[in-house]
């Protein structure tokens, strides 16, 4: 390259170089400013370019106290001629750092200080405006003791209102308490019929064991009496319990309702019922059976049961409707109207709607359709080409072992770190055949022009070829068995030295 | 020296006070490099278009030859198996644009949205 160098467009020594770098988001980042800013990268400070940078880019490049590079280690002190202090921090900042006892090494430790506002020791107190502290929390169980009856020993007088607790309480205050008992518990206790606890199997009486142990004569009577007794006992017990524990709520509920005259009437009737000795339960006495039978028979007379049962032909219920009934007429009328409507519409518009049925014949797919249902996710259609010649890349036949170009057939080249024989591998069947041919010393017959070969000669040629191939196969097998380990080592060497496109074995 | 002399001899075609009275012309040399050709070409075309709109002398974009960095490693993490190799490459494309205009105009031109994959280097020299 003779001659002087072409004059460059810009003289490097007299120019300012800027690079676009990502903005550090700590410093003034408003969404209008771009993500990247120009930063000056060269050191020619005698050449300044005012006006190229924005104000915030200027801030980046400025080496003042607020720049993020202010505390960086300086590379050459001669550049920063305008500096008075060596540590890079303003005086006030330095003073403060020194006061706190932190070392004065030019690093702004004030950045890491934190204001102490809450004395929470890691957790801060949060004022919840909706917290209510006037409710007694559920942990404290408060019971309404306003109705507790005192023991008569503690009460001096026998006045009616004295045995309440208010007389002996030192202090009583109205407090809103939550119910001491869970509503679930109350609901369970309220469950007076106990139907959920009854057994499905109603065969056994409740005290069947006792019954079984008793003598036979007394069984019938005792059943009823005992059942009734046990029922009564349960009720009594239950009432006592409910009195003591659930008294509060039950009484509240009962007394809240204003007593009506109906309540009084009910109470009277109830008393009468209880006091009467008649057996008011289900009647299974003999004298009433005849009446019952008659009643039962007559009950269903109004309904035509016989029609639906006797006929053999299956009929829908609507078909067995007789005309003398109202609903039969209604149904008949409905059908008439429907028929009329249908006939009207039929007469006016006759639309022939062709529905293409998918019969079996039409479901037959032709090859076009089959291809189109495949999606390119699974099927990657490629252009169909004629298969190329796969052996293109291998070297020509004249060289039995590739890699030995010019080295001669008898020289085995060594290569790689371990200096193993490189490419000492039989590569192709045809090469082997060529070797065998040389060994056997058979000369290739001059190839005749196609079409002029006689049948015998053709046959001979083919037989000879077959023999060669057979011999080659045998020789290959022998060699392979003998030199298996060598083959492996050669493979390793080839892998390291030769290009990977060579197909091994 | 020769460069400086050449510098001195080169005068702008427009004289100060006649066509561009106040502003000082600058030579600006913008180098754009990226691994991604599409975004690079887009940024280049945007820059050139913007410059042409503002009637600024533009030269470029000159396409530097792409540098290809290769890494060839064995595919296998252990030494076993057929010896297959991976050939990785990283392509770096570089374009150069030269402008001759004032700083304000250049600022306006370079205020286009540049994708983050494109690296921009600007060199400014006075005329």
XYZ file of C-alpha atoms in Angstrom:
632
model
C 0.000 0.000 0.000
C 1.975 2.925 -1.225
C 0.966 6.505 -1.053
C -0.447 8.451 1.809
C -3.477 7.353 3.641
C -6.751 8.758 2.485
C -7.775 11.788 4.425
C -10.179 10.678 7.001
C -13.465 12.376 7.366
C -12.917 13.252 10.998
C -9.650 13.746 12.711
C -9.761 11.648 15.819
C -7.572 13.882 17.870
C -9.687 16.916 17.300
C -13.099 15.478 17.815
C -15.445 14.580 20.569
C -16.821 11.079 20.753
C -20.101 10.174 22.317
C -21.707 6.848 22.984
C -25.331 6.084 23.565
C -25.679 4.254 26.852
C -28.624 3.156 28.917
C -29.811 5.678 31.396
C -29.337 4.996 35.029
C -32.833 5.182 36.397
C -31.781 6.638 39.735
C -31.166 10.044 38.349
C -33.935 12.179 36.970
C -36.009 9.869 34.913
C -39.249 11.196 33.642
C -41.161 9.244 31.060
C -40.551 11.855 28.408
C -36.826 11.429 28.413
C -35.461 8.538 26.477
C -33.943 5.454 27.917
C -30.523 6.183 26.628
C -28.292 9.181 26.797
C -25.140 10.293 25.062
C -22.064 10.015 27.193
C -18.733 11.353 26.220
C -16.138 8.679 25.942
C -12.991 10.353 24.846
C -10.571 12.401 26.799
C -9.908 15.417 24.690
C -11.081 18.025 27.037
C -9.784 20.922 25.081
C -12.484 20.254 22.537
C -15.876 20.908 23.958
C -19.128 20.533 22.155
C -21.704 22.699 23.738
C -25.189 22.241 22.607
C -25.069 18.640 21.575
C -26.221 17.197 24.797
C -29.494 17.746 26.599
C -29.548 19.196 30.042
C -29.911 15.842 31.685
C -27.255 14.376 29.504
C -25.058 17.168 30.622
C -25.691 16.079 34.125
C -24.464 12.651 33.240
C -21.304 13.964 31.801
C -20.660 16.506 34.406
C -18.277 15.372 37.044
C -19.869 17.369 39.795
C -20.953 16.233 43.168
C -24.367 15.055 42.016
C -23.084 12.991 39.154
C -23.149 9.279 39.628
C -19.559 9.045 38.612
C -18.432 11.509 41.205
C -17.051 8.939 43.518
C -15.412 6.825 40.908
C -11.726 6.190 41.168
C -9.855 8.631 39.031
C -7.566 7.283 36.413
C -5.355 10.212 35.780
C -5.270 13.021 38.235
C -3.996 15.566 35.789
C -7.294 15.728 34.019
C -9.330 17.047 36.841
C -7.509 20.303 37.131
C -10.483 22.224 38.383
C -10.882 20.307 41.636
C -10.061 21.648 45.032
C -10.619 18.660 47.270
C -9.209 15.308 46.631
C -11.987 13.080 47.872
C -14.682 14.246 45.567
C -17.295 15.165 48.152
C -18.460 18.615 49.158
C -17.289 19.965 52.452
C -20.567 19.738 54.305
C -20.995 16.140 53.411
C -17.496 15.368 54.543
C -18.054 17.068 57.846
C -21.171 15.135 58.506
C -19.530 11.864 57.683
C -16.700 12.640 60.022
C -19.084 13.563 62.772
C -20.788 10.221 62.524
C -17.466 8.523 62.877
C -17.386 7.042 59.435
C -14.130 7.001 57.535
C -13.296 9.789 55.174
C -12.394 7.964 52.046
C -14.433 9.807 49.529
C -17.442 7.535 49.711
C -20.739 9.119 50.556
C -21.885 6.998 53.477
C -24.826 9.286 54.039
C -26.601 7.481 51.263
C -26.984 4.483 53.490
C -28.399 6.259 56.518
C -32.021 5.747 57.381
C -34.375 7.930 59.313
C -35.713 6.394 62.482
C -39.376 7.097 62.767
C -41.109 4.150 64.415
C -39.731 2.431 67.453
C -41.263 -0.809 66.381
C -38.084 -2.790 66.319
C -38.642 -3.920 62.806
C -42.407 -3.720 62.776
C -44.342 -0.512 62.528
C -47.593 0.382 64.240
C -50.441 0.816 61.908
C -53.432 2.827 62.960
C -56.584 0.984 62.017
C -59.463 3.452 62.100
C -62.052 0.730 62.106
C -60.862 -1.140 65.170
C -63.454 -1.346 67.903
C -62.342 -2.125 71.378
C -65.624 -1.831 73.168
C -66.788 -5.307 72.357
C -65.813 -7.961 74.785
C -63.732 -10.443 72.856
C -64.874 -14.007 72.516
C -62.069 -15.326 74.668
C -63.854 -13.959 77.659
C -67.084 -15.715 78.299
C -69.584 -13.562 80.007
C -72.777 -15.049 81.307
C -75.933 -13.231 81.953
C -76.494 -13.695 85.640
C -79.496 -11.474 85.988
C -81.837 -14.393 86.551
C -79.807 -16.470 88.880
C -81.837 -17.493 91.906
C -79.883 -17.459 95.048
C -79.854 -20.133 97.610
C -82.255 -19.430 100.418
C -79.530 -19.716 103.043
C -77.755 -16.706 101.695
C -80.941 -14.681 101.570
C -82.045 -13.224 104.817
C -85.573 -12.213 103.996
C -88.179 -14.085 102.119
C -89.255 -11.231 99.902
C -90.107 -12.029 96.327
C -87.496 -9.990 94.610
C -84.715 -10.672 97.044
C -83.363 -13.911 95.801
C -82.071 -12.338 92.632
C -78.476 -11.684 92.355
C -78.807 -7.963 92.208
C -79.251 -7.791 95.919
C -75.936 -9.392 96.675
C -73.884 -8.108 93.842
C -71.495 -5.432 94.882
C -71.482 -3.825 91.494
C -73.569 -4.318 88.442
C -73.092 -2.568 85.166
C -74.929 -2.871 81.903
C -72.664 -4.497 79.423
C -73.414 -5.878 76.079
C -72.250 -9.439 76.003
C -72.165 -11.863 73.234
C -73.966 -15.086 73.670
C -71.851 -17.427 75.640
C -72.983 -20.479 73.784
C -72.418 -21.051 70.128
C -75.497 -20.875 67.975
C -74.695 -24.312 66.662
C -74.943 -25.737 70.131
C -78.234 -23.998 70.696
C -79.574 -25.367 67.477
C -78.611 -28.842 68.464
C -80.214 -28.535 71.827
C -83.347 -27.178 70.243
C -83.755 -30.236 68.172
C -86.564 -31.674 70.188
C -87.971 -34.305 67.887
C -84.592 -36.094 67.722
C -85.556 -37.439 64.349
C -81.984 -37.382 63.156
C -80.927 -39.741 65.815
C -83.642 -42.256 65.209
C -82.570 -45.422 63.538
C -83.725 -46.376 60.086
C -84.458 -49.828 61.174
C -87.614 -49.548 63.206
C -87.892 -53.200 63.990
C -86.566 -53.063 67.490
C -87.994 -51.238 70.389
C -85.671 -49.083 72.331
C -85.389 -51.400 75.276
C -85.624 -54.663 73.432
C -83.179 -56.351 75.726
C -85.369 -55.831 78.748
C -88.396 -56.962 76.842
C -86.711 -60.071 75.744
C -85.787 -60.940 79.287
C -89.262 -60.480 80.635
C -91.873 -63.235 80.807
C -94.085 -63.437 77.737
C -97.441 -62.524 79.221
C -96.545 -59.082 80.248
C -94.931 -58.031 77.020
C -97.784 -56.315 75.259
C -98.810 -54.101 78.093
C -95.389 -53.197 79.183
C -94.350 -52.160 75.742
C -96.674 -49.238 75.529
C -96.281 -48.166 79.102
C -92.525 -48.346 79.040
C -92.262 -46.550 75.790
C -94.401 -43.817 77.085
C -92.507 -43.664 80.322
C -89.155 -43.509 78.674
C -90.404 -40.826 76.350
C -91.731 -38.850 79.293
C -88.493 -39.272 81.183
C -86.511 -38.009 78.322
C -88.687 -35.022 77.931
C -88.469 -34.191 81.609
C -84.724 -34.457 81.619
C -84.472 -32.463 78.527
C -86.599 -29.708 79.961
C -84.532 -29.470 83.090
C -81.397 -29.115 81.078
C -82.846 -26.539 78.886
C -84.075 -24.620 81.840
C -80.738 -24.234 83.440
C -78.508 -23.584 80.452
C -80.587 -22.305 77.704
C -82.937 -20.492 79.957
C -81.708 -17.150 78.932
C -82.417 -17.440 75.311
C -85.492 -19.592 75.524
C -87.139 -17.290 77.967
C -86.253 -14.334 75.926
C -87.803 -15.854 72.875
C -90.916 -16.930 74.643
C -91.548 -13.757 76.497
C -90.837 -11.481 73.670
C -93.953 -12.520 71.885
C -97.061 -10.796 73.186
C -99.618 -13.204 74.509
C -102.718 -13.411 72.361
C -106.135 -14.756 73.272
C -105.337 -17.676 71.041
C -102.576 -18.634 73.416
C -104.986 -18.866 76.287
C -107.358 -21.000 74.283
C -104.528 -23.240 73.345
C -103.448 -23.687 76.908
C -106.943 -24.729 77.925
C -107.232 -27.221 75.135
C -103.877 -28.645 76.016
C -104.857 -29.144 79.610
C -108.034 -30.864 78.558
C -106.094 -33.137 76.306
C -103.662 -34.082 78.991
C -106.302 -34.653 81.571
C -108.588 -36.771 79.437
C -108.247 -40.508 79.942
C -109.320 -41.450 76.505
C -106.949 -43.139 74.294
C -106.518 -40.562 71.603
C -103.901 -42.400 69.604
C -104.416 -44.355 66.402
C -107.400 -46.657 66.581
C -107.067 -50.286 65.680
C -110.090 -51.595 67.442
C -112.415 -54.222 65.953
C -115.639 -52.248 65.938
C -114.415 -49.740 63.431
C -112.985 -52.061 60.874
C -116.120 -52.549 58.878
C -116.533 -48.853 58.497
C -112.972 -48.509 57.365
C -113.352 -51.068 54.697
C -116.315 -49.332 53.245
C -114.587 -46.045 53.345
C -111.550 -47.373 51.554
C -113.531 -48.970 48.838
C -115.553 -45.923 48.153
C -112.594 -43.585 48.156
C -111.209 -44.491 44.806
C -114.485 -45.034 43.006
C -114.366 -41.736 41.362
C -111.224 -42.545 39.509
C -111.196 -44.815 36.544
C -108.645 -47.378 37.457
C -110.087 -50.167 35.359
C -109.524 -48.625 32.015
C -105.825 -48.317 32.248
C -105.332 -51.765 33.635
C -107.471 -54.077 31.570
C -106.733 -53.257 27.992
C -103.904 -54.997 26.256
C -103.088 -52.359 23.783
C -100.598 -49.835 24.989
C -102.088 -46.408 25.127
C -100.681 -43.129 26.211
C -102.635 -41.524 29.001
C -103.882 -38.838 26.671
C -105.390 -41.435 24.407
C -107.478 -43.012 27.108
C -109.196 -39.799 27.829
C -112.954 -39.934 27.535
C -114.857 -37.207 25.877
C -117.191 -36.439 28.739
C -114.504 -34.816 30.778
C -113.411 -31.252 30.601
C -109.776 -31.685 30.087
C -110.383 -34.101 27.287
C -112.168 -31.420 25.391
C -109.423 -28.952 25.999
C -106.821 -31.339 24.694
C -108.865 -32.065 21.625
C -109.235 -28.421 20.884
C -105.535 -27.855 21.224
C -104.761 -30.546 18.728
C -107.236 -29.088 16.290
C -105.696 -25.684 16.482
C -102.242 -27.113 16.001
C -103.329 -28.979 12.936
C -104.910 -25.903 11.496
C -101.796 -23.862 12.050
C -99.598 -26.441 10.474
C -101.777 -26.765 7.437
C -101.862 -23.034 6.915
C -98.165 -22.641 6.903
C -97.722 -25.540 4.615
C -99.977 -24.112 1.999
C -98.362 -20.701 1.801
C -94.669 -21.235 1.753
C -93.036 -24.294 0.602
C -89.408 -24.122 1.204
C -87.377 -26.950 0.061
C -84.384 -27.151 2.284
C -81.670 -29.342 1.025
C -79.687 -30.909 3.781
C -76.523 -32.514 2.613
C -76.313 -35.781 4.334
C -72.966 -37.147 5.035
C -73.362 -40.642 3.872
C -70.654 -43.157 3.836
C -69.827 -42.661 0.210
C -69.308 -38.980 0.517
C -66.996 -39.494 3.442
C -64.379 -40.912 1.198
C -61.330 -38.735 1.178
C -59.245 -38.122 -1.824
C -55.618 -37.329 -1.552
C -56.144 -33.592 -1.772
C -58.375 -33.578 1.235
C -56.087 -35.748 3.271
C -53.160 -33.437 2.836
C -55.139 -30.402 3.747
C -56.198 -31.707 7.125
C -52.658 -31.892 8.335
C -51.446 -28.855 10.110
C -48.017 -27.526 9.593
C -47.278 -27.993 13.240
C -46.936 -31.707 12.741
C -46.325 -31.921 9.085
C -43.517 -29.970 7.511
C -44.019 -30.244 3.824
C -40.849 -29.904 1.955
C -40.194 -29.683 -1.672
C -39.799 -33.158 -3.039
C -36.533 -33.506 -4.794
C -34.729 -36.323 -6.382
C -32.412 -37.976 -3.914
C -28.918 -36.714 -4.341
C -25.796 -38.708 -4.434
C -24.829 -39.336 -0.841
C -21.249 -40.216 -1.543
C -20.409 -36.934 -3.093
C -18.259 -35.655 -0.321
C -15.797 -38.488 -0.200
C -12.508 -38.280 -2.035
C -12.042 -40.033 -5.404
C -11.382 -43.722 -5.629
C -7.770 -43.460 -6.481
C -6.944 -42.544 -2.923
C -7.889 -45.479 -0.680
C -7.514 -43.579 2.552
C -8.556 -39.967 2.670
C -6.114 -37.695 4.332
C -3.130 -39.268 2.730
C -2.994 -36.950 -0.167
C 0.362 -37.289 -1.734
C 1.816 -39.200 1.152
C 1.782 -42.521 -0.594
C -0.084 -45.602 0.288
C 2.444 -47.065 2.631
C 2.940 -44.034 4.814
C 0.699 -43.770 7.838
C 0.420 -40.233 9.033
C 0.333 -39.614 12.752
C -1.504 -36.767 14.268
C -3.203 -35.414 17.319
C -1.959 -35.135 20.837
C -1.275 -38.796 21.202
C 0.328 -39.185 17.810
C -2.014 -41.902 16.760
C -2.408 -42.953 13.174
C -4.849 -40.602 11.569
C -7.459 -41.918 9.186
C -6.243 -45.460 9.292
C -9.745 -46.715 8.739
C -11.196 -48.622 5.869
C -13.836 -46.360 4.494
C -15.829 -47.883 1.757
C -16.822 -51.173 0.464
C -15.540 -50.306 -2.937
C -12.182 -49.395 -1.596
C -11.995 -52.745 0.070
C -12.942 -54.395 -3.122
C -10.241 -52.527 -4.890
C -7.712 -53.820 -2.383
C -8.934 -57.331 -2.740
C -8.726 -57.074 -6.437
C -5.134 -56.020 -6.185
C -4.351 -58.874 -3.888
C -5.900 -61.423 -6.102
C -4.191 -59.872 -9.028
C -7.180 -59.952 -11.255
C -6.951 -57.406 -13.955
C -10.024 -55.554 -14.928
C -11.378 -56.701 -18.148
C -11.633 -54.063 -20.812
C -15.100 -52.703 -20.684
C -16.942 -53.553 -23.831
C -19.390 -51.312 -25.447
C -22.776 -51.684 -23.973
C -24.958 -53.969 -25.991
C -22.183 -56.008 -27.490
C -21.447 -58.140 -24.496
C -22.476 -61.684 -24.956
C -24.420 -63.461 -22.340
C -21.569 -65.626 -21.120
C -19.236 -62.748 -20.742
C -21.817 -60.836 -18.855
C -22.334 -63.801 -16.616
C -18.624 -64.165 -16.062
C -18.280 -60.576 -15.196
C -21.052 -60.734 -12.713
C -19.729 -63.860 -11.080
C -16.303 -62.344 -10.757
C -17.832 -59.292 -9.171
C -19.708 -61.434 -6.696
C -16.579 -63.238 -5.715
C -14.755 -60.042 -5.142
C -17.461 -58.788 -2.948
C -17.498 -61.965 -0.958
C -13.806 -61.817 -0.402
C -13.968 -58.226 0.546
C -16.612 -58.895 3.122
C -14.587 -61.678 4.639
C -11.461 -59.616 4.781
C -13.309 -56.750 6.333
C -14.733 -58.952 9.045
C -11.304 -60.298 9.833
C -9.741 -56.948 10.041
C -12.522 -55.567 12.108
C -12.217 -58.293 14.679
C -8.475 -57.992 14.909
C -8.205 -54.294 15.180
C -11.276 -53.289 17.114
C -9.362 -51.474 19.779
C -7.225 -49.797 17.223
C -10.292 -48.591 15.511
C -11.488 -46.957 18.672
C -8.235 -45.167 19.221
C -8.173 -44.035 15.654
C -11.654 -42.694 16.019
C -10.606 -40.656 18.975
C -7.678 -39.219 17.123
C -9.757 -38.364 14.093
C -12.260 -36.641 16.263
C -9.667 -34.330 17.619
C -7.721 -33.622 14.491
C -9.888 -33.971 11.451
C -13.040 -32.138 10.565
C -16.228 -33.667 11.862
C -17.780 -34.135 8.507
C -15.827 -37.326 7.881
C -18.031 -40.298 8.399
C -16.361 -42.841 10.607
C -16.976 -46.544 9.976
C 0.721 16.977 10.064
C -0.614 16.022 6.756
C -3.966 15.477 8.282
C -3.905 18.910 9.840
C -2.865 20.489 6.622
C -5.526 18.672 4.797
C -7.905 19.874 7.442
C -6.979 23.444 6.889
C -7.306 23.199 3.172
C -10.764 21.764 3.362
C -13.215 24.598 3.451
C -16.916 24.209 3.482
C -18.613 25.030 0.277
C -20.943 27.334 2.112
C -19.250 30.405 3.502
C -20.075 31.655 6.885
C -22.354 34.614 6.686
C -23.839 33.767 3.365
C -25.899 30.650 3.550
C -25.544 29.380 7.060
C -25.018 32.561 8.985
C -25.042 31.672 12.654
C -24.390 27.998 12.947
C -21.100 26.350 12.754
C -21.038 23.314 10.574
C -19.792 20.149 12.127
C -18.687 16.919 10.732
C -20.500 14.108 12.385
C -19.581 10.525 12.079
C -22.127 8.025 13.328
C -21.236 4.390 13.776
C -24.006 1.928 14.282
C -23.247 -1.608 15.329
C -25.534 -4.448 16.221
C -25.990 -8.171 16.204
C -29.319 -7.874 14.560
C -29.416 -6.861 10.925
C -33.075 -5.974 10.713
C -33.101 -3.447 13.512
C -29.820 -2.044 12.344
C -31.072 -1.516 8.840
C -34.202 0.081 10.204
C -32.289 2.528 12.338
C -30.001 3.342 9.427
C -32.827 4.018 7.068
C -34.564 6.178 9.655
C -31.466 8.247 10.188
C -30.800 8.710 6.514
C -34.405 9.575 5.849
C -34.464 12.089 8.656
C -31.287 13.674 7.395
C -32.557 13.913 3.869
C -35.742 15.523 5.062
C -33.748 18.218 6.733
C -31.621 18.773 3.654
C -28.446 17.752 5.323
C -25.477 16.356 3.515
C -25.450 12.660 4.174
C -23.013 9.998 3.212
C -23.968 6.481 3.838
C -24.911 4.100 5.187
C -21.622 2.431 4.466
C -21.691 -1.208 5.321
C -18.595 -2.502 6.987
C -17.826 -6.221 6.575
C -19.584 -8.239 9.233
C -17.389 -9.767 11.839
C -18.183 -13.335 12.683
C -16.987 -14.737 15.973
C -16.839 -18.534 16.100
C -16.984 -20.903 18.979
C -16.554 -24.589 18.281
C -17.190 -27.004 21.130
C -17.907 -30.643 21.647
C -21.571 -31.291 22.048
C -21.100 -33.891 24.713
C -20.574 -32.844 28.322
C -18.522 -35.956 28.886
C -16.139 -37.560 26.474
C -18.361 -40.452 25.569
C -20.131 -41.019 22.338
C -19.651 -40.066 18.782
C -17.598 -36.962 18.538
C -19.999 -34.306 17.471
C -19.191 -30.648 17.501
C -21.225 -27.499 17.825
C -20.274 -24.509 15.783
C -21.604 -21.308 17.243
C -21.198 -17.922 15.703
C -21.916 -14.347 16.575
C -22.318 -11.828 13.779
C -21.613 -8.167 14.287
C -22.824 -5.767 11.685
C -21.527 -2.262 11.397
C -22.777 0.709 9.492
C -21.302 4.161 9.174
C -23.147 7.352 8.386
C -21.507 10.695 7.861
C -23.261 14.009 8.112
C -22.214 17.568 7.691
C -24.549 19.927 9.419
C -25.143 21.963 12.525
C -25.453 20.499 15.963
C -29.075 21.350 16.472
C -30.107 19.597 13.343
C -28.061 16.599 14.252
C -29.660 16.495 17.640
C -33.038 16.479 16.025
C -32.075 13.726 13.681
C -30.656 11.512 16.347
C -33.706 11.859 18.502
C -35.360 9.005 16.697
C -36.312 5.926 18.599
C -33.326 3.637 18.488
C -33.808 0.060 19.459
C -31.846 -1.170 22.369
C -30.003 -3.795 20.385
C -28.281 -1.149 18.270
C -25.214 0.551 19.629
C -24.559 4.084 18.525
C -21.273 5.955 18.528
C -21.109 9.570 17.508
C -17.988 11.509 16.724
C -18.165 15.235 16.213
C -15.519 17.502 14.852
C -15.626 21.086 13.886
C -15.341 21.867 10.285
